[in-house]
XYZ file of C-alpha atoms in Angstrom:
562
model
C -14.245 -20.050 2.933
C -16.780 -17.899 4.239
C -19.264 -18.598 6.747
C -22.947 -17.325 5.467
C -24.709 -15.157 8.310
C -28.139 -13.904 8.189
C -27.122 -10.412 9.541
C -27.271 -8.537 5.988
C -28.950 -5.267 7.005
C -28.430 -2.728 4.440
C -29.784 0.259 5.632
C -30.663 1.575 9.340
C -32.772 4.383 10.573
C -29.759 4.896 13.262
C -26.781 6.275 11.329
C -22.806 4.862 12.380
C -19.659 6.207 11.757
C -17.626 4.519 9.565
C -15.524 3.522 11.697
C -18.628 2.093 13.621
C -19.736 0.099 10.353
C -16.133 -1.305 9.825
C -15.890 -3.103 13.454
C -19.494 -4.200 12.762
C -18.374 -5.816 9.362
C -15.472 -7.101 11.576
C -18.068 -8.663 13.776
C -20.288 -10.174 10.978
C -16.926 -11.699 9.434
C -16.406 -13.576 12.296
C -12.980 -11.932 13.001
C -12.277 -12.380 17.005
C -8.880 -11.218 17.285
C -7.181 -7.623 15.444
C -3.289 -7.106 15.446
C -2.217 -3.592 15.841
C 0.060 -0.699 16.839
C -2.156 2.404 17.444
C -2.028 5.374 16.075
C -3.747 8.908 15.316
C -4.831 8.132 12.046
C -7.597 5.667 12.762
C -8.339 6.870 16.606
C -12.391 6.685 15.351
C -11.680 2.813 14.760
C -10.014 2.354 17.937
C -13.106 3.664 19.413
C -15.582 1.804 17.663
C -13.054 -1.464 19.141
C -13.832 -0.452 22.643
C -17.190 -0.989 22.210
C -16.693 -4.409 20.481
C -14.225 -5.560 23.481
C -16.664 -8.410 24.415
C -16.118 -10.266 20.795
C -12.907 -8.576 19.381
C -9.473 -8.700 21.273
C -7.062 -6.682 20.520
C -3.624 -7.461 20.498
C -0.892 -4.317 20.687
C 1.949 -5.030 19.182
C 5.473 -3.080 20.169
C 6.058 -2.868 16.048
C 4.091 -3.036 13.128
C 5.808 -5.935 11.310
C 5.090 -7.914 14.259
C 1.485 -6.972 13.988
C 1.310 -7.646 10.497
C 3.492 -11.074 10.918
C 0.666 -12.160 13.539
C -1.934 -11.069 11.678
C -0.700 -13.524 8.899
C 0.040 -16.154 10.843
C -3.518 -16.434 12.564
C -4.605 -16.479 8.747
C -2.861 -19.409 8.029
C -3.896 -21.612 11.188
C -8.036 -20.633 10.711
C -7.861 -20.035 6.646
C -9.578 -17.258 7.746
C -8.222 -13.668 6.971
C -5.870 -12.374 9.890
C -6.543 -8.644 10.532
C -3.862 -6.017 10.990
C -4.370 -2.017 11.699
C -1.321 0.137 11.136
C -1.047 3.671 10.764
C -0.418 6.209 7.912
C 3.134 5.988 6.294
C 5.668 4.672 8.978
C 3.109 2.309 10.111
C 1.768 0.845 6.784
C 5.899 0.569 5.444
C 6.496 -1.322 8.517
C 3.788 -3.304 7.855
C 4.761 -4.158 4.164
C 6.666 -7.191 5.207
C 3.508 -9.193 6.490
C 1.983 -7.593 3.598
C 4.445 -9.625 1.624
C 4.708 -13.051 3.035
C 1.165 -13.046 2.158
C 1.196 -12.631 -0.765
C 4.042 -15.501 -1.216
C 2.560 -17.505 0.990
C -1.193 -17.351 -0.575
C -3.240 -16.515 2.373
C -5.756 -14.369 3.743
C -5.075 -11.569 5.488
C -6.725 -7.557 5.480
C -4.625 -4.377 6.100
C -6.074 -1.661 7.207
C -3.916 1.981 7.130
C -4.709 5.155 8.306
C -4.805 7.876 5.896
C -4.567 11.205 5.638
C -7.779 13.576 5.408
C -9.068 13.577 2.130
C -8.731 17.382 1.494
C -5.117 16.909 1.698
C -4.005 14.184 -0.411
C -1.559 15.027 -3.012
C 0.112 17.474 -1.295
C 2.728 15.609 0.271
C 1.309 15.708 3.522
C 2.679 15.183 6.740
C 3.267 10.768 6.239
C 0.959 10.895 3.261
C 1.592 7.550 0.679
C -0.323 6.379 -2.161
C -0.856 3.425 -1.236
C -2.196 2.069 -4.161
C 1.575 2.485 -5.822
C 2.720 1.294 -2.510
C 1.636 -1.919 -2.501
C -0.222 -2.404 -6.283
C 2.901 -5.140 -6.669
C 1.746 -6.954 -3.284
C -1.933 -6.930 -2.618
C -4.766 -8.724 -4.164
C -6.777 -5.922 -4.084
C -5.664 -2.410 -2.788
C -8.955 0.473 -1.764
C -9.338 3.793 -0.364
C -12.449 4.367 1.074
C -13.300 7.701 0.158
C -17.121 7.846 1.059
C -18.406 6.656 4.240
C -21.537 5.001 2.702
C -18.879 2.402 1.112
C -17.519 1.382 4.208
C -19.357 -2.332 4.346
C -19.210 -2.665 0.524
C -15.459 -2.372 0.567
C -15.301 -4.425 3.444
C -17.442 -7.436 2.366
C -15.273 -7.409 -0.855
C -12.189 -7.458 0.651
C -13.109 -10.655 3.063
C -14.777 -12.125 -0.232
C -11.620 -11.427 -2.411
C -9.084 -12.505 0.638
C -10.259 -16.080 0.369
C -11.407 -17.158 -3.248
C -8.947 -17.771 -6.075
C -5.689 -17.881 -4.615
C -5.793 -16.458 -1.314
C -3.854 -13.490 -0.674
C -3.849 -9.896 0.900
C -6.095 -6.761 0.589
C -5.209 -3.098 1.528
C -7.648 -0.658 2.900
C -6.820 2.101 3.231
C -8.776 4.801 5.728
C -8.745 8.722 5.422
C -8.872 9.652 8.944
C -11.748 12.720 8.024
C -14.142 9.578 6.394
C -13.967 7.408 9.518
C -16.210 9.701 11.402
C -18.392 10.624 8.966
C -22.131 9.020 9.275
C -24.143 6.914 7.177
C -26.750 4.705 6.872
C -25.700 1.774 5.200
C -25.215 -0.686 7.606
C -22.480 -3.646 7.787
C -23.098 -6.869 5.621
C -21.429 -9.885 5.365
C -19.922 -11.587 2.292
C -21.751 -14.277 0.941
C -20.337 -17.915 1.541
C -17.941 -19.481 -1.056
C -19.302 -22.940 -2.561
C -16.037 -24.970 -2.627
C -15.170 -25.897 -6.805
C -14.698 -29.512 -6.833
C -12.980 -31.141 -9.879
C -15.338 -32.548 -12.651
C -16.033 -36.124 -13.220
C -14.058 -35.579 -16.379
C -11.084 -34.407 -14.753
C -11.425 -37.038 -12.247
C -11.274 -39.628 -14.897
C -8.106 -38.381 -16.821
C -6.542 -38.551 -13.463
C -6.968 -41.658 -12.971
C -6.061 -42.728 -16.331
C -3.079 -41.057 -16.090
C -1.992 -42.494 -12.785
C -2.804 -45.826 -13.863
C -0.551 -45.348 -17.050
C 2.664 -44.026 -14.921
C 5.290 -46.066 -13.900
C 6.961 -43.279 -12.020
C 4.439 -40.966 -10.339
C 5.168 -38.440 -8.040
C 2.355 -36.944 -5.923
C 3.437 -32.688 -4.985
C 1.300 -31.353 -2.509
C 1.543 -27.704 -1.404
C -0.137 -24.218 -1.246
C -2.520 -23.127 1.326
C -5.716 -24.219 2.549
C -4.788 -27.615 3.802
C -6.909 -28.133 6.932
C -7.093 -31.417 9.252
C -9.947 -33.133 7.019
C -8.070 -32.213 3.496
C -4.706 -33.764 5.478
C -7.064 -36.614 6.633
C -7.653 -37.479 2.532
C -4.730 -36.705 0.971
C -3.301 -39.440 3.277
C -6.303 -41.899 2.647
C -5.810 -41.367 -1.571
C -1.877 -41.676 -0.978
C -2.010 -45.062 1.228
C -5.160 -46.634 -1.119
C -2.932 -45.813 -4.378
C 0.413 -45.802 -2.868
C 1.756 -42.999 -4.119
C 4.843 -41.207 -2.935
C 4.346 -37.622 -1.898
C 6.626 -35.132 -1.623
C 5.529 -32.016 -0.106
C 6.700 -28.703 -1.922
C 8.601 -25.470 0.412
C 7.626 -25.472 3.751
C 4.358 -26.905 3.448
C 5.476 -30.113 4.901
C 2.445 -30.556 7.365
C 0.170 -31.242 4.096
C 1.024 -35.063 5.167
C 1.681 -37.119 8.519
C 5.903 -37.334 8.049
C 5.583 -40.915 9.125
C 3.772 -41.852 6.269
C 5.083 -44.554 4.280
C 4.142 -42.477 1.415
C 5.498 -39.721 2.341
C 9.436 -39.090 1.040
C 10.497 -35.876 1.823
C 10.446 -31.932 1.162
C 11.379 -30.053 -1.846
C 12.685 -27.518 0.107
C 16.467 -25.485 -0.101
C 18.799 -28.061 1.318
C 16.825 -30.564 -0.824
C 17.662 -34.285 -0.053
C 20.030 -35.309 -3.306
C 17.750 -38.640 -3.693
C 14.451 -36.510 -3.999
C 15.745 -34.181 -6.798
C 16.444 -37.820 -8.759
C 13.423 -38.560 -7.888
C 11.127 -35.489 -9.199
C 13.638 -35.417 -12.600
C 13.046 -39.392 -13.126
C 8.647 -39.348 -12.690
C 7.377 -39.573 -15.509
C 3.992 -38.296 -13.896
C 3.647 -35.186 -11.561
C 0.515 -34.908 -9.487
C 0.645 -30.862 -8.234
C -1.804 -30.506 -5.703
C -2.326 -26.626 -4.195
C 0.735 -26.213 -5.506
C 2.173 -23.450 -7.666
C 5.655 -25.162 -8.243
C 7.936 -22.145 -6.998
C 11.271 -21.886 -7.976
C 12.489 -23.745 -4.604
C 10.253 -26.691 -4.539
C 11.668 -27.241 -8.232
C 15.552 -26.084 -7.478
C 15.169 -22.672 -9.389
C 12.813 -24.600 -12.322
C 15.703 -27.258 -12.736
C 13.741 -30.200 -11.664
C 10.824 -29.718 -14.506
C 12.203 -28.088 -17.393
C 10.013 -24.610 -18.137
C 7.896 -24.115 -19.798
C 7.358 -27.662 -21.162
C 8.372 -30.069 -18.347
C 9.238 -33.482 -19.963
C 7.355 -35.359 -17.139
C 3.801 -35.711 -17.964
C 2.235 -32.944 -15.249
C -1.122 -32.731 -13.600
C -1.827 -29.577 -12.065
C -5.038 -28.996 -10.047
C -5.133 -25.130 -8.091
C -7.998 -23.252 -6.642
C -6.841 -20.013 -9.146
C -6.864 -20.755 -13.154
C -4.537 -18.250 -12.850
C -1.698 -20.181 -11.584
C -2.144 -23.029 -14.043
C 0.157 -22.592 -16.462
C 1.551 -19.805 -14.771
C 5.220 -21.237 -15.274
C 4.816 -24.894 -16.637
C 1.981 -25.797 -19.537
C 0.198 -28.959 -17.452
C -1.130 -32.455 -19.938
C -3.760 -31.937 -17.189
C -5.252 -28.931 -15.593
C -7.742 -27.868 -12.965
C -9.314 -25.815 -11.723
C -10.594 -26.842 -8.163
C -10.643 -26.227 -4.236
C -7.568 -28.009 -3.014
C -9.758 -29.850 -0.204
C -12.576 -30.736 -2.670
C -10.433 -32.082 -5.025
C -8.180 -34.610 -2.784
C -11.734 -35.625 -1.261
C -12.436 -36.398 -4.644
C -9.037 -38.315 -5.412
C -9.433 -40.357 -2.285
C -12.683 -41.557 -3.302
C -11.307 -43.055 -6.709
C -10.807 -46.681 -7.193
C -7.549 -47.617 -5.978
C -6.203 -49.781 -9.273
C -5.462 -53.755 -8.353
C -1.607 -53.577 -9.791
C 0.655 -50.870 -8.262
C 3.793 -51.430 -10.894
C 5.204 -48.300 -8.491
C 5.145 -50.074 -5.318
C 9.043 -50.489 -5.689
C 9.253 -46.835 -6.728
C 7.549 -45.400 -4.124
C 9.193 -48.019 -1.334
C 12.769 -46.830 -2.491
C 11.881 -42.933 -2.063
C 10.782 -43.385 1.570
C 13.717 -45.157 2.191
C 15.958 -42.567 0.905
C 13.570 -39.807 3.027
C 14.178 -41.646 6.125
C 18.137 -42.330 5.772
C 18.490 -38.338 4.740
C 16.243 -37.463 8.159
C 18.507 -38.974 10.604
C 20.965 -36.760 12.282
C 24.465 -37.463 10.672
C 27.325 -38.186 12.914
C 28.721 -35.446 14.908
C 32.336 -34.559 13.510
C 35.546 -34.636 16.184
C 35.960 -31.063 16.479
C 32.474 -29.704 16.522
C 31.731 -27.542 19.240
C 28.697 -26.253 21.145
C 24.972 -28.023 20.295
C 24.929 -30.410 17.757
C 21.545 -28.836 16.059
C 20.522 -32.112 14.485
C 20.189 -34.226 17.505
C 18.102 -31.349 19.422
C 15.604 -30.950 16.737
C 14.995 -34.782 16.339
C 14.861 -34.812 20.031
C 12.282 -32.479 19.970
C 10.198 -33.812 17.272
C 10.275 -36.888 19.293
C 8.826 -35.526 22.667
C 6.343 -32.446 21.123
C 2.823 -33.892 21.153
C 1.637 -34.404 17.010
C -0.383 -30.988 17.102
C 2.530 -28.786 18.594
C 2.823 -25.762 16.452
C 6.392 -24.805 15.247
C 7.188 -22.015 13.726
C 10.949 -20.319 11.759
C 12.286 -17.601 9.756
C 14.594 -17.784 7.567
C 18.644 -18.577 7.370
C 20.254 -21.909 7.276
C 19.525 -22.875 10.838
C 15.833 -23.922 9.337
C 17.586 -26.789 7.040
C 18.311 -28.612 10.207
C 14.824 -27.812 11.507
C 12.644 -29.087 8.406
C 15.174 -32.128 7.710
C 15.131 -33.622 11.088
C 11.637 -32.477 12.127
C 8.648 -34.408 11.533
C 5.315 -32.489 10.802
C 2.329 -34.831 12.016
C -0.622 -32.972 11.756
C -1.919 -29.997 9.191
C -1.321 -26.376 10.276
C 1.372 -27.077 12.528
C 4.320 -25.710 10.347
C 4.478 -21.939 10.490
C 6.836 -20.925 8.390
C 7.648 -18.176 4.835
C 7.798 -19.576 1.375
C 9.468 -15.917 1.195
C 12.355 -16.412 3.339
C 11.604 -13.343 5.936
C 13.265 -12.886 8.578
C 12.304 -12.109 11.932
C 8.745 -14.266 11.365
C 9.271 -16.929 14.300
C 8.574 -15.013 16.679
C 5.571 -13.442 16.251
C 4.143 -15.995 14.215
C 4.577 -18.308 17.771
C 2.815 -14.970 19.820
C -0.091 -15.698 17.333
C -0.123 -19.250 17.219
C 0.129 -19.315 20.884
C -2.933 -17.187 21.412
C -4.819 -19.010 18.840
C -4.262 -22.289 20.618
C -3.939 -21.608 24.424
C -4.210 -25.471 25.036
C -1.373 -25.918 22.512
C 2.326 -26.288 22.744
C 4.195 -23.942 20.620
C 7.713 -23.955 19.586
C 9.986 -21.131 17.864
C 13.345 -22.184 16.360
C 14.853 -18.755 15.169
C 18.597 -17.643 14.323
C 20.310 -15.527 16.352
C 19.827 -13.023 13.365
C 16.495 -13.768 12.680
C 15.176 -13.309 16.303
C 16.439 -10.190 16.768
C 13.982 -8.550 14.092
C 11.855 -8.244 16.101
C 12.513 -10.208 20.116
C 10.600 -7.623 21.522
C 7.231 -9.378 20.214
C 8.143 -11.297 23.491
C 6.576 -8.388 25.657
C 3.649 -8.776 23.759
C 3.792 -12.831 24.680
C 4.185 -11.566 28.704
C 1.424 -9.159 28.813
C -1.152 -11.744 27.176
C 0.701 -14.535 29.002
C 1.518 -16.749 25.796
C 2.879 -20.268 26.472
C 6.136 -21.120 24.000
C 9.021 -21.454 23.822
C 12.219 -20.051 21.794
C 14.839 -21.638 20.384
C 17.486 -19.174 19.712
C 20.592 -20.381 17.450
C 23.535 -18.799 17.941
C 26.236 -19.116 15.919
C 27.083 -15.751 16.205
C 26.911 -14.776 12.145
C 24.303 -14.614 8.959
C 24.625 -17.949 8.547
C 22.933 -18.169 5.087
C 25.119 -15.136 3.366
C 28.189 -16.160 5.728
C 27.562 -19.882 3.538
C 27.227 -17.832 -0.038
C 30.212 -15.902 1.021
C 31.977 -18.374 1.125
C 31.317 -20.224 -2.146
C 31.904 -17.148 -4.113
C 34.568 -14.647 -1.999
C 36.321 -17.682 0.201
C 38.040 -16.034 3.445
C 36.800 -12.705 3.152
C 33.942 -12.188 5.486
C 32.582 -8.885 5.248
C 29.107 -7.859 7.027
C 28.259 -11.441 8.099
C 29.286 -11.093 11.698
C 26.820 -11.064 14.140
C 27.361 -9.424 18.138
C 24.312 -10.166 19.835
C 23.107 -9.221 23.286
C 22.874 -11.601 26.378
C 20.342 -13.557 25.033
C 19.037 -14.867 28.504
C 19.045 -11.626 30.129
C 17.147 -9.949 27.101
C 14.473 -12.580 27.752
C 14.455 -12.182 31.178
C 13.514 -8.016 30.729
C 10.635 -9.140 28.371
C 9.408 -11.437 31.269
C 10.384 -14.612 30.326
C 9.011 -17.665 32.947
C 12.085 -19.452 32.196
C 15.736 -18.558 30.180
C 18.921 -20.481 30.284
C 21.981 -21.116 27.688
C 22.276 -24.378 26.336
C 26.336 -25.096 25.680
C 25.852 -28.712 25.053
C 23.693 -31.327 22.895
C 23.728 -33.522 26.188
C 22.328 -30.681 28.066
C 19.151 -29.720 25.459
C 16.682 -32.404 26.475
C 16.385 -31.400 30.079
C 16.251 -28.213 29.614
C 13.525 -28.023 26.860
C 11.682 -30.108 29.575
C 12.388 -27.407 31.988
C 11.179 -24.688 29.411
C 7.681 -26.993 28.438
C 6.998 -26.903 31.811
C 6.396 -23.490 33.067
C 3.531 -21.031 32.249
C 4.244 -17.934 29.893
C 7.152 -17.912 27.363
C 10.596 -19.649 27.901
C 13.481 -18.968 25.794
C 16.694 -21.049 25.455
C 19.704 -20.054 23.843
C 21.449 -22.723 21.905
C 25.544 -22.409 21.451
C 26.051 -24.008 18.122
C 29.263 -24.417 16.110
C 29.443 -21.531 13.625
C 31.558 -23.932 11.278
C 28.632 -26.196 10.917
C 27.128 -24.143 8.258
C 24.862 -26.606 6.977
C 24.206 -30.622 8.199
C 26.818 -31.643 5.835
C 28.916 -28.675 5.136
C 31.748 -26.972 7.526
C 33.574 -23.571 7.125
C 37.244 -23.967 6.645
């Protein structure tokens, strides 16, 4: 949401460049931080930044997906749009990827590309891109502003459009020859976004419904879930006693130790939850869009008419009905409408309780570490991710790629608090660790925590410069099991003993970190050596990295490589 401002000047008798206008809009926005590589292309804006050094910071990236990765991950901790500047062609398909996640991951975020002069589009200049085919598939909203004088329209629009509906991200682009041009139209902000709630109505059908279910199942994803919305979805869920399951890597919707809460519909899905969403006869979908992995590839509820009764309230009409036609649907801000569900009349018989009771107690079994086998090597991943859930304060912020290394970390981890998983619904690599850069700046007073495969960290490890020069505390996690473990584990299943492109050389792990000016690096070869030396790496200021030796047989919690 939007905060209102009374700055809404529309005309000055001082006229601004463009570029001027747009870091004032920046300003009015409430945007404090901007994630960038520099380049020629917007050199106006980059000037008009200088002058806004006492309210903006801005953080250089050494590569443009990192930028754009940050930029997306400060959206999702403030549910405010994260701001990334990229230049012309090489910059803006290097930024694609944040572009991306996103989109996927419904939140707010602004790109804005530099763009070749006006006179010379279409002529296949020198890194010219439409960017409008470019990224028409990805973006909300994609804009070239051709005419200086629409510089704080565009821009109030794209903040407005970032954050209603389903939150996503816009594209502006910038021709270089507009930035400097002059106007007189003056910087505005949006106008504040009044929060939908559900309608008495709706309210009532809900409740109907629940109280006619002998089976209900409470799904509760999708973005926007802030500390309050948390706060309520746990108050409705304890007062009704409803089991919630929390859809792909959105886990931190509700505290893990819930009774009420029974587990993650996630890839590696606990065997006892799938029963569980295919046996409900009533599904609650909160936020939520039901993607194909919180429903195991639209298994679980049968498309498009699932044969458990389905509720489906989402801030975008949109989305409802999207994939599956709901008994129930609406419309309605995600936080409104649990504050709204909380406040219903918790019915006198619960014929669930037993229900819900035997779903918790099939989450916590599947979130204990199984035993180690004999000839396992190296760390034993399980035990050092549920020892670090158990000393990391409730608001530490953790943050993953993708590959299979994150099954361990969102089975054996327990979320406490909301924002504090940073992770892709997309599955991109490389997002850890610039996601923890961001989160790290965000929350200086915070602990922060990256657990990335040795694959996925080296998309982009030198982000970690970036962490030195601003002096980010965190610290890394690097798995190395020396492969791809995700395609190394479909390899397998369908080409058995003939690995091909799944290898993975690294570098000296320790030493890399140690050249981005690392406080602290050391190689972890066993599970009994892990808790002292994530105590070591908590304890010093700026970034620490560990490198974790882990068995590249264990290719899943359960599963081992021939």
């Amino acid at each position: 949401m939007l905060e209102d401002t009374p700055s809404r000047t529309a005309a000055s008798a001082t006229p601004r460049t463009a570029a001027q206008v747009l870091v004032d809009a920046l300003r009015l926005h409430g945007v404090d931080r901007v994630f960038c590589v520099p380049g020629e292309s917007y050199l106006a804006v980059l000037d008009a930044l200088h002058d806004a050094r006492g309210s903006i910071e801005l953080i250089v990236t050494k590569h443009e997906g990192g930028a754009a990765n940050m930029a997306e991950a400060d959206g999702k901790m403030t549910g405010r749009p994260g701001i990334c500047m990229v230049t012309r062609g090489p910059g803006a398909t290097h930024a694609s990827i944040g572009v991306h996640i996103a989109q996927q991951d419904s939140t707010p975020m602004i790109l804005f590309v530099g763009q070749i002069a006006r006179r010379q589009v279409g002529r296949d200049a020198f890194q010219e891109v439409d960017y409008q085919a470019m990224f028409g598939g990805l973006a909300k909203w994609v804009v070239e502003v051709t005419d200086a004088s629409r510089m704080a329209e565009i821009v109030a629009r794209a903040f407005h459009t970032a954050v209603s509906g389903r939150p996503g991200p816009m594209v502006v682009s910038l021709p270089e020859d507009m930035l400097v041009e002059t106007t007189q139209t003056m910087a505005f902000a949006a106008c504040a976004l009044q929060a939908v709630p559900p309608s008495d109505a709706a309210l009532a059908q809900i409740a109907q419904a629940l109280q006619a279910a002998r089976q209900p199942l409470v799904v509760a994803g999708g973005s926007g879930w802030s500390a309050a919305a948390a706060q309520q979805l746990q108050r409705f869920a304890a007062a009704w006693n409803l089991p919630v399951a929390c859809a792909f890597r959105r886990q931190d919707a509700l505290d893990n130790r819930s009774p009420q809460y029974v587990g993650h519909l996630s890839l590696g899905m606990n065997p006892r939850l799938k029963e569980a969403v295919k046996g409900a006869d009533l599904i609650l979908a909160i936020g939520t869009r039901l993607g194909d992995v919180s429903t195991d590839s639209y298994t679980l509820l049968e498309v498009p008419v699932p044969r458990q009764r389905l509720i489906h309230i989402h801030p975008d009409a949109g989305e409802i009905g999207r994939v599956y036609r709901p008994d129930i649907g609406v419309q309605a801000d995600t936080a409104c409408a649990i504050a709204a569900l909380a406040a219903l009349a918790a019915p006198a018989s619960r014929p669930w309780d037993g229900w819900t009771l035997a779903a918790r107690q099939a989450h916590a079994a599947f979130s204990q570490p199984p035993g180690r086998v004999a000839e396992a090597v190296g760390v034993d991943l399980g035990q050092a991710v549920a020892h670090a859930s158990a000393v990391l304060p409730d608001d530490a912020l953790v943050t993953n790629g993708a590959g299979n290394y994150s099954v361990w970390l969102h089975r054996f981890y327990q979320y406490r608090a909301a924002r504090t998983e940073l992770a892709t619904t997309c599955g991109a690599m490389g997002y850890g660790v610039p996601a923890a850069v961001a989160a790290a700046l965000r929350h200086p007073e915070r602990e922060v925590l990256c657990v990335a495969g040795d694959g996925c960290f080296l998309m982009y490890p030198q982000e970690l410069a970036t962490a030195a020069e601003h002096g980010a505390r965190l610290v890394v996690l690097v798995v190395n099991n020396g492969m791809y473990g995700t395609i190394r584990m479909h390899q397998e299943n369908h080409y058995p003993g003939r690995v091909s492109g799944t290898r993975l050389v690294g570098p000296d792990y320790v030493a890399l970190a140690r050249a981005m000016g690392a406080a602290h690096a050391e190689r972890v070869d066993s599970t009994e050596d892990f808790p002292a030396a994530l105590a070591r790496a908590r304890q010093v200021a700026g970034f620490s990295l560990l490198e974790l030796s882990t068995d590249p047989r264990q290719i899943t919690p359960s599963a081992r490589l021939p």
